[in-house]
Short mmCIF file of C-alpha atoms in Angstrom, two decimals:
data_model
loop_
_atom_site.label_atom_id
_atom_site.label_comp_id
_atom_site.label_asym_id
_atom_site.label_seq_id
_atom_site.Cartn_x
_atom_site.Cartn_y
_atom_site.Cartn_z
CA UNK A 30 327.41 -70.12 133.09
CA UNK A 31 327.76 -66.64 135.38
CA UNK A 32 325.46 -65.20 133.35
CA UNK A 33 322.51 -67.62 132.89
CA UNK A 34 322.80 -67.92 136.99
CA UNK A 35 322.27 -64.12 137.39
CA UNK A 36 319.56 -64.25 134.78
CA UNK A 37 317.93 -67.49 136.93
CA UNK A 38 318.00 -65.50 140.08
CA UNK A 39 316.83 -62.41 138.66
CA UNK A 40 313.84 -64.00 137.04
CA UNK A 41 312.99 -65.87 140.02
CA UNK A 42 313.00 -62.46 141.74
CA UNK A 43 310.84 -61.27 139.52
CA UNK A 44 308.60 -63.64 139.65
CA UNK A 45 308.36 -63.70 143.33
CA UNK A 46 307.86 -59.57 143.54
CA UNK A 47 305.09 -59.93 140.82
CA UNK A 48 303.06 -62.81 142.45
CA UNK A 49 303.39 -60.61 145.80
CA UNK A 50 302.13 -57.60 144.04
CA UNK A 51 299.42 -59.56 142.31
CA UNK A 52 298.29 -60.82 145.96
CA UNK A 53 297.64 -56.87 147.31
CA UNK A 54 293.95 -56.17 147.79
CA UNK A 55 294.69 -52.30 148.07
CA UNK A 56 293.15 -50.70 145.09
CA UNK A 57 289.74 -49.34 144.12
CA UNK A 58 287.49 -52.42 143.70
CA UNK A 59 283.69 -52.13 141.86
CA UNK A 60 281.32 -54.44 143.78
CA UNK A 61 279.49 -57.68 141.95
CA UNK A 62 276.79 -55.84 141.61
CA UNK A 63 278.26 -52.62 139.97
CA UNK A 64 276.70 -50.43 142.46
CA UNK A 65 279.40 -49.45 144.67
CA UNK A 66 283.40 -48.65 145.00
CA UNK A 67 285.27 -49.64 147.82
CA UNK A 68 288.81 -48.88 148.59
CA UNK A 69 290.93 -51.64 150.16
CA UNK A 70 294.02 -49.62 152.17
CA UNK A 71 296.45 -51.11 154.79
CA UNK A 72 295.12 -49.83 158.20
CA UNK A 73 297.70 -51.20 160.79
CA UNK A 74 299.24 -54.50 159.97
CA UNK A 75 295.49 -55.42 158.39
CA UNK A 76 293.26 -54.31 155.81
CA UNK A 77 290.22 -52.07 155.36
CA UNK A 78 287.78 -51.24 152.92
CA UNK A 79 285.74 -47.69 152.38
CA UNK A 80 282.69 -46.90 150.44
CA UNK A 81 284.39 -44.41 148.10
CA UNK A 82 281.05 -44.37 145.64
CA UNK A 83 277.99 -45.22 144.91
CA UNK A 84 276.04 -45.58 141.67
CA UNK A 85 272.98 -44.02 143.50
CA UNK A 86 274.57 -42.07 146.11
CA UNK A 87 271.34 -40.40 146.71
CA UNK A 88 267.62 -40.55 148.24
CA UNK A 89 264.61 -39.46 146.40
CA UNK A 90 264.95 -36.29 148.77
CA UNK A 91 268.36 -35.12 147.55
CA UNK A 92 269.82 -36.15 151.06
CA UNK A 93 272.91 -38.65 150.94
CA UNK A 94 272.08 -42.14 151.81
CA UNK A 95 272.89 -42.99 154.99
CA UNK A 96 273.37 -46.01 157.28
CA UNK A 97 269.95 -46.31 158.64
CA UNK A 98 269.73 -50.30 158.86
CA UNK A 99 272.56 -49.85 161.86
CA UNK A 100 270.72 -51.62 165.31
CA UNK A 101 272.52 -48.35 167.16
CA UNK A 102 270.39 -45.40 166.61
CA UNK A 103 273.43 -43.06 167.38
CA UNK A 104 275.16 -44.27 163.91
CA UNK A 105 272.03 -44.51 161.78
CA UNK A 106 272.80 -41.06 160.33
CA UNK A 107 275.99 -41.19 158.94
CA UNK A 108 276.57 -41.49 155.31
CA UNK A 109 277.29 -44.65 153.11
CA UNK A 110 280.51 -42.83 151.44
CA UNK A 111 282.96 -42.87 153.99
CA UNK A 112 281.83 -45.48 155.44
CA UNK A 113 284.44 -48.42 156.67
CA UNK A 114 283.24 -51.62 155.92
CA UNK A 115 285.92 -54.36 155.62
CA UNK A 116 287.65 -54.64 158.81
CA UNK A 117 290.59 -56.06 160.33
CA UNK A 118 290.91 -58.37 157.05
CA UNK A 119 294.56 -59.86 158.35
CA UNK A 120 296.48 -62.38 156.06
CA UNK A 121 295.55 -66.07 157.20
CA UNK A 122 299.27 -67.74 157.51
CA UNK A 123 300.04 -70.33 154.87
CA UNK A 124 297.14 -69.27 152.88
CA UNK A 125 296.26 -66.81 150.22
CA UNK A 126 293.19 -65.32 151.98
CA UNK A 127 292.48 -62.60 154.46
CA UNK A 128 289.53 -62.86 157.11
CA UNK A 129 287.90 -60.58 159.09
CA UNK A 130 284.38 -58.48 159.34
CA UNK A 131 282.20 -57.11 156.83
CA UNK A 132 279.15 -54.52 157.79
CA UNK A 133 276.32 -54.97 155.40
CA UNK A 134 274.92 -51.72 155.68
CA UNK A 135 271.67 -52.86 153.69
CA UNK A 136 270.97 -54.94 156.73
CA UNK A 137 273.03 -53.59 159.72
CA UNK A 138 274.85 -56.66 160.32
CA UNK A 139 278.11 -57.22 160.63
CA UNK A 140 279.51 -60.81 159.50
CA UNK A 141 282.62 -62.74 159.33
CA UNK A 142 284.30 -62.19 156.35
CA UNK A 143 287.06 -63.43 154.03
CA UNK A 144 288.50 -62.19 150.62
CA UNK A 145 290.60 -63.85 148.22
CA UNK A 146 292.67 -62.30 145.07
CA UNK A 147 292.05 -64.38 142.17
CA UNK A 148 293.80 -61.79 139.45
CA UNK A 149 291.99 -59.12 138.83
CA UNK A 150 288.94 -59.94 141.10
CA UNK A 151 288.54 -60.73 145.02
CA UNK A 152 286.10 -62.97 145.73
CA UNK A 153 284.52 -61.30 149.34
CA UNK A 154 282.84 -63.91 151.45
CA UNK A 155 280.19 -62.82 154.84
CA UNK A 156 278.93 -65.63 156.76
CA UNK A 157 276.59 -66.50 160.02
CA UNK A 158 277.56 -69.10 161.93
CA UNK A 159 280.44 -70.28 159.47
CA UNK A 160 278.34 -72.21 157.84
CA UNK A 161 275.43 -69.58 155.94
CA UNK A 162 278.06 -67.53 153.44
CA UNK A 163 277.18 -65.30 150.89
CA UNK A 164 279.25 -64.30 148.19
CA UNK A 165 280.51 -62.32 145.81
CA UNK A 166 283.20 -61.21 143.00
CA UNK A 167 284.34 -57.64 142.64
CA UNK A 168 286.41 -56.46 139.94
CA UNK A 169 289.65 -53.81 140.17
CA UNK A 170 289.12 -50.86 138.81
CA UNK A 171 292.22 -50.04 136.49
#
């Protein structure tokens, strides 16, 4: 009876430390539409997500693209890779999603955002006015 008890607990353990890890967005994650990498990384008690590549990382001129859809004129130069773009994505209580903001730097606009780990993919969510949301699935790399 000792034995099966230890066994019970241990597998319970288990299966608690595996449905934790299963829940961590950190990782490299490929966008929905292939064409970019972002790294998801603890910053502070949240989470935040990098452009780490691009499939075209490039303009026809050889330059690096760079964020020139930003409204400020001061931040229009900076590159794409490097660039944060999931912010302060903090753990919703009671609930297996994370919210925050999400720059779209093919528009400039920053929306509210929320992710959710379904497995292997995290389904990232932007929306206006809570109620216009776009969507989409990214994959983890491996």
């Amino acid at each position: 009876m000792h034995k099966w008890l230890v066994r019970a607990v241990f597998a319970v353990l288990c299966g608690n430390a595996a449905s934790a890890q299963s829940n961590d967005p950190t990782g490299i994650w490929i966008t929905g539409d292939g064409r970019s990498h972002i790294s998801v990384r603890a910053c502070g008690p949240n989470y935040c997500g990098t452009v780490v590549r691009l499939a075209d990382p490039y303009e026809a001129d050889g330059e690096p693209k760079r964020d020139t859809e930003n409204p400020d004129p001061a931040k229009r130069n900076r590159p794409l890779i490097g660039m944060r773009i999931l912010h302060d994505m903090a753990q919703v209580p009671g609930e297996a999603r994370l919210e925050g903001r999400i720059y779209n730097p093919e528009d400039g606009k920053e929306y509210a955002g929320s992710m959710v780990i379904r497995g292997n993919q995290l389904e990232v969510e932007g929306c206006v006015f809570i109620v216009i949301c776009q969507s989409q699935t990214w994959t983890r790399m491996k």
